Amino acid sequence: MRIDVVTIFPGYLAPLREALLGRAIEAGLVELGVHDLRDWTHDVHQAVDDSPYGGGPGMVMRPQVWGEALDAVLGEEPARLVVPTPAGRPFTQATAQAWAAEERLVFACGRYEGIDQRVVDAYADRGPVDEVSIGDYVLVGGEVAVLVMVEAVVRLLPGVLGNPVSAQEDSFSDGLLEGPAYTRPVSWRGLDVPDVLRSGNHAAIARWRRDRALERTAARRPDLLDALPPDALDRADRAF
Ligand code: 6GU
């Protein structure tokens, strides 16, 4: 997979070259390009923003500089263009799974009050464009959202995780939150590991884990339970 990020703060994306992602890049599983939007300005001040039509606070990123930058970075190869914005559709595990199948992702990081809408409108005629949000809170720019989304996507690529079963058993992949996990010692500060996990009874362990996942999801994210398809719960789940 090829990933490009256009931003006025290229240094913000440095963590993408660390740890798991860094290893994916070194292993050639991911190619990463980080580009400074100001490289496509022509004035001495390298201005990327201007005041909004219609008035109001803040600044809007100018379309011309974004147009030149995206023409250059997108090139002729097909790519999905992603524009992080708190006004976007929610980015979820399903989004990460869909994007993990793409050849190329290009992220356009806006700052200030966003990018002139005509940039998204113009590129929507050329290929897929997604305006996405990572949650119901406001960040100062798209850069941190890109760190989040790229990490969620890249860990799903074949060969990136040591144990591919971990990606399949994630919270959300079955629509539920994962339950608690334990390791040695069996007793710590007077707290014991649940007996069933040491029983060797794999069916009982699977049932116990499923019950804890249901319990935790009901307590913390009842909205996820409501959203499960009707066939997602088996008889034992319902009894629970
Ligand atoms: Cl993608 N961008 C910004 N600026 N704020 C956000 C966001 C994105 N998602 C949630 N808040």
mmCIF file of N, CA and C and ligand atoms in Angstrom, residues 84-86 110 132-142 145 149, ligand 1:
data_model
loop_
_atom_site.group_PDB
_atom_site.id
_atom_site.type_symbol
_atom_site.label_atom_id
_atom_site.label_comp_id
_atom_site.label_asym_id
_atom_site.label_seq_id
_atom_site.Cartn_x
_atom_site.Cartn_y
_atom_site.Cartn_z
ATOM 1 N N PRO A 84 -9.609 14.533 6.573
ATOM 2 C CA PRO A 84 -10.055 14.474 7.969
ATOM 3 C C PRO A 84 -10.739 15.778 8.355
ATOM 4 N N THR A 85 -11.903 15.665 8.961
ATOM 5 C CA THR A 85 -12.635 16.849 9.417
ATOM 6 C C THR A 85 -13.636 16.432 10.486
ATOM 7 N N PRO A 86 -13.822 17.252 11.528
ATOM 8 C CA PRO A 86 -14.824 16.902 12.531
ATOM 9 C C PRO A 86 -16.229 16.865 11.922
ATOM 10 N N GLY A 110 -6.342 19.381 6.782
ATOM 11 C CA GLY A 110 -6.726 20.775 6.910
ATOM 12 C C GLY A 110 -6.396 21.292 8.303
ATOM 13 N N VAL A 132 -13.883 12.367 6.672
ATOM 14 C CA VAL A 132 -14.104 11.506 7.833
ATOM 15 C C VAL A 132 -13.677 12.172 9.135
ATOM 16 N N SER A 133 -14.367 11.784 10.206
ATOM 17 C CA SER A 133 -14.082 12.262 11.565
ATOM 18 C C SER A 133 -13.700 11.070 12.427
ATOM 19 N N ILE A 134 -12.771 11.268 13.368
ATOM 20 C CA ILE A 134 -12.401 10.150 14.260
ATOM 21 C C ILE A 134 -13.173 10.195 15.577
ATOM 22 N N GLY A 135 -14.090 11.120 15.747
ATOM 23 C CA GLY A 135 -14.882 11.111 16.979
ATOM 24 C C GLY A 135 -15.517 12.463 17.231
ATOM 25 N N ASP A 136 -16.377 12.499 18.234
ATOM 26 C CA ASP A 136 -17.151 13.712 18.492
ATOM 27 C C ASP A 136 -16.433 14.656 19.446
ATOM 28 N N TYR A 137 -15.359 15.226 18.952
ATOM 29 C CA TYR A 137 -14.581 16.229 19.661
ATOM 30 C C TYR A 137 -13.817 16.965 18.591
ATOM 31 N N VAL A 138 -13.247 18.118 18.912
ATOM 32 C CA VAL A 138 -12.605 18.934 17.877
ATOM 33 C C VAL A 138 -11.099 19.011 18.110
ATOM 34 N N LEU A 139 -10.336 18.617 17.099
ATOM 35 C CA LEU A 139 -8.881 18.739 17.112
ATOM 36 C C LEU A 139 -8.499 20.004 16.347
ATOM 37 N N VAL A 140 -7.270 20.470 16.490
ATOM 38 C CA VAL A 140 -6.895 21.698 15.786
ATOM 39 C C VAL A 140 -6.564 21.443 14.316
ATOM 40 N N GLY A 141 -6.360 20.196 13.959
ATOM 41 C CA GLY A 141 -6.076 19.891 12.560
ATOM 42 C C GLY A 141 -6.215 18.411 12.303
ATOM 43 N N GLY A 142 -6.066 18.017 11.053
ATOM 44 C CA GLY A 142 -6.272 16.621 10.671
ATOM 45 C C GLY A 142 -5.098 15.705 10.957
ATOM 46 N N ALA A 145 -5.532 12.946 13.552
ATOM 47 C CA ALA A 145 -6.533 12.015 13.021
ATOM 48 C C ALA A 145 -5.885 11.086 11.988
ATOM 49 N N MET A 149 -5.855 7.036 11.963
ATOM 50 C CA MET A 149 -6.431 6.246 10.866
ATOM 51 C C MET A 149 -5.385 5.369 10.185
HETATM 52 CL CL1 6GU B 1 -10.661 14.064 11.374
HETATM 53 N N1 6GU B 1 -10.195 16.504 12.301
HETATM 54 C C1 6GU B 1 -10.307 17.454 13.225
HETATM 55 N N2 6GU B 1 -9.731 18.636 13.008
HETATM 56 N N3 6GU B 1 -10.982 17.310 14.359
HETATM 57 C C2 6GU B 1 -11.544 16.132 14.539
HETATM 58 C C3 6GU B 1 -11.464 15.088 13.634
HETATM 59 C C4 6GU B 1 -10.774 15.302 12.498
HETATM 60 N N4 6GU B 1 -12.143 14.039 14.103
HETATM 61 C C5 6GU B 1 -12.627 14.431 15.271
HETATM 62 N N5 6GU B 1 -12.270 15.685 15.540
#
